[in-house]
C-alpha cells in the first residue's frame, strides 16, 4: 500500500479495516483528498467483546475510525444516521452522503405476500461464516422451540451459511427436542438464497452487531416480515415493535407468534417491508455513489 499512497492523487477507502486505516494515515499525512466509506461500527464489536486482546483491538479501531472521519474531505455511510452519530465528518467543508453497499438484484423484488394457511411455518436466518454466536443462532433455535410449544402449526428454521459451530447448534436443537425443525442448507448461491427467502414465512436475525445488513433488505424485497435487534442501522429498516433485545427469546417468540396468528398484521408488515426495500434499489444507490465519487475528484488542485 505504500507504493499506492505515494503515487495516488486522491483516496477512497472502505472502513473499518486494518489496511484501510494504514492507508488513511498516510493519505492524511500527505494532505491528499480523502473520502471514506463507513460500513460498520468497531465500537459495537468493542462493546460485546470480553476483556482481552480483541476488545483492545476494537477499541483502537474505534478511535482510528473517528479520526479518519474527522479528517476526511467526504464520508459516505451505509446508514442514514446511526453511523453518522458515532463517526461524524467534522472537517470544515467536508461533505457526506449515505448509500448501502448492498446490491439488491431486480429478481429479489417479488412483492408483498399473505400468510400461508397450511403447512409448516418457516423461519429463515442468513449469516456466514457460522464461527461465533454474534448472529444469534442459539437464540433462534430456542425461539423455534418456544414457538413449537405455543402454536398448533409446526415451526422450522433454515440457517443459510456454514461454519465450525454448526455441530454445536445441531446439538442444542437435539437437546431441545427439535432437531427435525432445524435445517442447515449451507452457503447458498444467489438463486438459492432467493428461493430460501421466497419459501420462508419470516426472517429472524438476533444479531449483536451490524452496519446495515444486506440480508434484511433482501428479505424485505421478497415481502418477508422480519424480526431483529436495535443495533447499527437496523432501526432504519424495521419498526420498533420488531426490534428485540438480542438474547430475549420470549420477546422474539411473542412478536413472531403475533405475526403468525394475525393475518392483517402479517400482510401490513409484508407490504411495508416490500415498499421500504425499494429505497435500496441498485439504480438509486448507484446515483448516490457516482455523485459522491465525483465530489472527491473536485477536492484539491489536480
XYZ file of C-alpha atoms in Angstrom:
302
model
C 0.000 0.000 0.000
C 2.978 2.349 0.383
C 3.519 2.427 -3.371
C -0.161 3.180 -3.919
C -0.234 6.099 -1.499
C 2.990 7.528 -2.929
C 1.540 7.777 -6.430
C -2.157 8.483 -5.907
C -3.824 11.890 -6.166
C -6.859 11.073 -4.011
C -8.088 8.131 -1.958
C -11.437 6.426 -1.419
C -11.112 3.999 1.497
C -13.639 1.483 2.810
C -13.525 1.378 6.619
C -13.082 -0.138 9.128
C -10.153 -2.324 8.110
C -6.566 -2.642 9.296
C -5.101 -1.914 5.843
C -7.617 0.868 5.301
C -6.553 2.645 8.477
C -2.887 2.386 7.486
C -3.609 3.882 4.061
C -5.773 6.643 5.547
C -2.964 7.622 7.910
C -0.502 8.022 5.008
C -3.058 9.884 2.863
C -3.764 12.330 5.692
C -0.045 12.827 6.237
C 0.400 13.653 2.535
C -2.613 16.027 2.686
C -4.311 14.313 -0.235
C -8.088 14.399 -0.817
C -9.608 11.628 1.305
C -13.035 10.020 1.117
C -14.187 7.237 3.454
C -16.960 4.675 3.090
C -18.049 3.637 6.601
C -19.736 0.220 6.639
C -19.646 -0.851 10.304
C -19.008 0.328 13.853
C -15.926 -1.035 15.640
C -17.442 0.251 18.876
C -20.323 -2.238 18.575
C -17.784 -5.068 18.478
C -15.798 -3.472 21.329
C -18.993 -3.325 23.393
C -19.753 -7.050 23.176
C -16.223 -8.473 23.454
C -14.940 -9.864 26.734
C -11.793 -8.257 28.203
C -8.750 -9.302 26.193
C -6.804 -8.580 23.030
C -9.898 -8.464 20.776
C -11.556 -5.838 22.959
C -8.377 -3.737 22.925
C -8.093 -4.004 19.127
C -11.696 -2.942 18.524
C -11.204 -0.039 20.917
C -8.228 1.088 18.821
C -10.215 0.643 15.586
C -12.996 2.778 17.072
C -10.607 5.647 17.738
C -8.942 5.264 14.328
C -12.296 5.434 12.560
C -13.313 8.553 14.481
C -10.029 10.176 13.485
C -10.314 9.198 9.807
C -13.860 10.569 9.538
C -12.886 13.766 11.347
C -10.100 14.417 8.835
C -11.791 13.192 5.666
C -12.977 15.521 2.919
C -16.003 13.321 2.344
C -17.659 10.426 4.155
C -20.292 8.015 2.850
C -22.175 5.900 5.386
C -24.262 2.783 4.856
C -26.783 4.081 7.406
C -28.998 7.146 7.350
C -27.990 8.334 10.835
C -26.638 5.582 13.128
C -23.005 5.547 11.986
C -23.080 9.299 11.354
C -23.721 9.900 15.046
C -20.855 7.642 16.121
C -18.329 8.765 13.498
C -19.112 12.330 12.384
C -17.386 14.073 9.490
C -16.230 17.251 11.216
C -13.590 18.685 8.878
C -14.540 22.165 7.697
C -16.042 21.970 4.214
C -16.434 18.173 4.267
C -19.393 16.534 2.516
C -21.374 13.438 3.421
C -23.898 11.066 1.918
C -25.382 7.679 2.667
C -25.806 4.635 0.493
C -25.895 0.934 1.263
C -23.135 -1.321 -0.028
C -25.843 -3.857 -0.842
C -26.599 -4.507 -4.486
C -30.116 -5.902 -4.463
C -30.766 -7.769 -7.684
C -34.022 -6.890 -9.521
C -35.123 -10.527 -9.200
C -35.367 -10.125 -5.420
C -38.259 -7.674 -5.749
C -41.073 -10.210 -5.782
C -43.856 -8.297 -3.993
C -45.734 -8.371 -0.710
C -47.442 -11.544 0.445
C -50.180 -13.074 2.586
C -49.678 -15.510 5.455
C -49.821 -19.099 4.230
C -52.639 -21.040 5.892
C -51.289 -24.579 5.539
C -48.038 -26.423 6.050
C -45.169 -25.681 8.452
C -44.259 -22.083 9.235
C -40.724 -21.442 8.018
C -38.243 -19.003 9.549
C -35.027 -18.139 7.745
C -31.719 -16.891 9.160
C -28.808 -15.853 6.950
C -25.241 -15.443 8.256
C -21.873 -16.737 7.048
C -19.459 -17.909 8.344
C -21.044 -19.644 11.319
C -17.989 -19.361 13.584
C -19.311 -17.279 16.507
C -22.525 -16.601 18.416
C -22.855 -12.952 17.410
C -25.659 -13.628 14.899
C -27.894 -15.360 17.430
C -28.107 -18.896 16.049
C -28.615 -20.290 19.554
C -31.297 -17.715 20.375
C -33.084 -18.551 17.130
C -33.136 -22.264 17.944
C -34.612 -21.533 21.373
C -37.246 -19.314 19.752
C -38.202 -22.163 17.407
C -38.546 -24.492 20.385
C -40.784 -21.959 22.148
C -42.967 -21.358 19.088
C -43.486 -25.087 18.642
C -44.787 -25.211 22.213
C -47.161 -22.309 21.611
C -48.539 -22.804 18.104
C -50.620 -25.541 16.571
C -48.634 -25.412 13.335
C -45.095 -26.765 13.174
C -42.351 -24.118 13.006
C -38.991 -24.817 11.366
C -35.898 -22.687 10.749
C -33.435 -22.823 7.873
C -29.968 -21.381 8.521
C -28.108 -20.281 5.386
C -24.341 -20.340 5.947
C -21.650 -22.764 7.015
C -19.006 -22.928 9.727
C -17.405 -24.731 12.620
C -20.174 -24.095 15.177
C -22.922 -25.873 13.256
C -22.418 -29.177 15.166
C -22.841 -27.265 18.431
C -26.093 -25.709 17.218
C -27.345 -29.071 15.963
C -26.681 -30.481 19.421
C -28.645 -27.640 21.049
C -31.596 -28.437 18.780
C -31.339 -32.114 19.768
C -31.307 -31.228 23.474
C -34.424 -29.121 22.990
C -36.144 -31.929 21.097
C -36.500 -30.026 17.828
C -33.723 -31.496 15.690
C -36.299 -32.145 12.939
C -37.190 -28.423 12.956
C -33.664 -27.068 12.331
C -32.033 -27.191 8.895
C -28.615 -26.061 7.659
C -28.704 -25.910 3.838
C -25.182 -24.409 3.749
C -23.837 -21.479 1.760
C -26.348 -20.635 -0.950
C -25.760 -19.093 -4.390
C -27.828 -16.020 -5.197
C -30.596 -18.067 -6.787
C -30.647 -20.409 -3.802
C -30.831 -17.512 -1.370
C -33.731 -16.013 -3.280
C -35.518 -19.358 -3.185
C -34.921 -19.619 0.580
C -36.419 -16.169 1.150
C -39.309 -16.783 -1.245
C -40.292 -20.039 0.507
C -39.957 -18.704 4.065
C -42.661 -17.016 6.140
C -40.468 -14.627 8.187
C -36.840 -13.737 8.824
C -35.281 -13.741 12.288
C -31.855 -12.212 12.966
C -30.959 -11.835 16.693
C -27.669 -10.162 15.817
C -25.386 -8.385 18.293
C -23.624 -6.108 15.804
C -24.391 -4.745 12.335
C -23.827 -1.905 9.946
C -26.821 -2.152 7.629
C -27.473 -5.848 6.957
C -27.994 -6.658 3.309
C -29.791 -9.889 4.215
C -32.635 -7.995 5.874
C -33.043 -5.706 2.854
C -33.091 -8.760 0.558
C -35.714 -10.401 2.762
C -37.804 -7.214 2.722
C -37.597 -7.147 -1.078
C -39.357 -10.529 -1.136
C -42.063 -9.240 1.196
C -40.860 -11.109 4.273
C -41.768 -9.744 7.709
C -38.544 -9.513 9.740
C -37.729 -9.550 13.449
C -34.268 -8.429 14.521
C -32.413 -6.232 17.031
C -31.912 -2.459 17.555
C -28.244 -2.385 16.565
C -26.431 -0.482 13.809
C -28.775 0.696 11.078
C -31.473 -1.949 11.616
C -33.837 0.568 13.318
C -33.781 2.439 9.996
C -35.230 -0.663 8.301
C -37.736 -2.155 10.742
C -40.425 -0.786 13.089
C -39.521 -0.531 16.768
C -42.025 -3.244 17.635
C -39.989 -5.839 15.767
C -36.643 -4.896 17.341
C -35.885 -7.154 20.299
C -33.061 -7.492 22.800
C -30.613 -9.929 21.140
C -30.995 -12.543 23.895
C -34.710 -12.115 24.664
C -36.143 -15.438 23.493
C -39.620 -14.678 24.864
C -39.879 -11.290 23.126
C -38.816 -12.747 19.776
C -41.326 -15.546 20.293
C -44.093 -13.089 21.187
C -43.629 -10.970 18.066
C -43.363 -13.952 15.737
C -46.430 -15.531 17.339
C -48.342 -12.318 16.628
C -47.195 -12.330 13.003
C -48.166 -15.976 12.577
C -51.616 -15.631 14.143
C -52.715 -12.209 12.859
C -53.231 -12.245 9.083
C -53.755 -8.474 8.863
C -50.584 -7.698 10.826
C -48.641 -10.111 8.631
C -49.992 -8.534 5.436
C -49.300 -4.995 6.685
C -45.687 -5.786 7.637
C -45.067 -7.609 4.384
C -46.297 -4.646 2.355
C -44.385 -2.118 4.482
C -41.126 -4.054 4.116
C -41.539 -4.513 0.384
C -42.134 -0.800 -0.183
C -39.245 0.208 2.115
C -36.836 -2.116 0.303
C -37.187 -0.023 -2.863
C -35.211 2.750 -1.175
C -32.203 0.430 -1.563
C -32.682 -0.444 -5.201
C -29.355 -0.524 -7.054
C -30.201 2.269 -9.508
C -30.954 4.702 -6.655
C -27.811 3.768 -4.741
C -25.606 3.991 -7.813
C -26.636 7.581 -8.427
C -25.583 8.473 -4.889
C -22.249 6.679 -5.313
C -21.456 8.482 -8.559
C -22.257 11.877 -7.046
C -20.003 11.086 -4.089
C -17.124 9.890 -6.287
C -17.388 12.996 -8.458
C -17.295 15.221 -5.364
C -13.963 13.821 -4.196
C -12.400 14.480 -7.605
C -13.206 18.171 -7.147
C -11.195 18.402 -3.914
C -7.619 19.704 -4.152
C -5.728 21.015 -7.177
C -5.381 18.255 -9.770
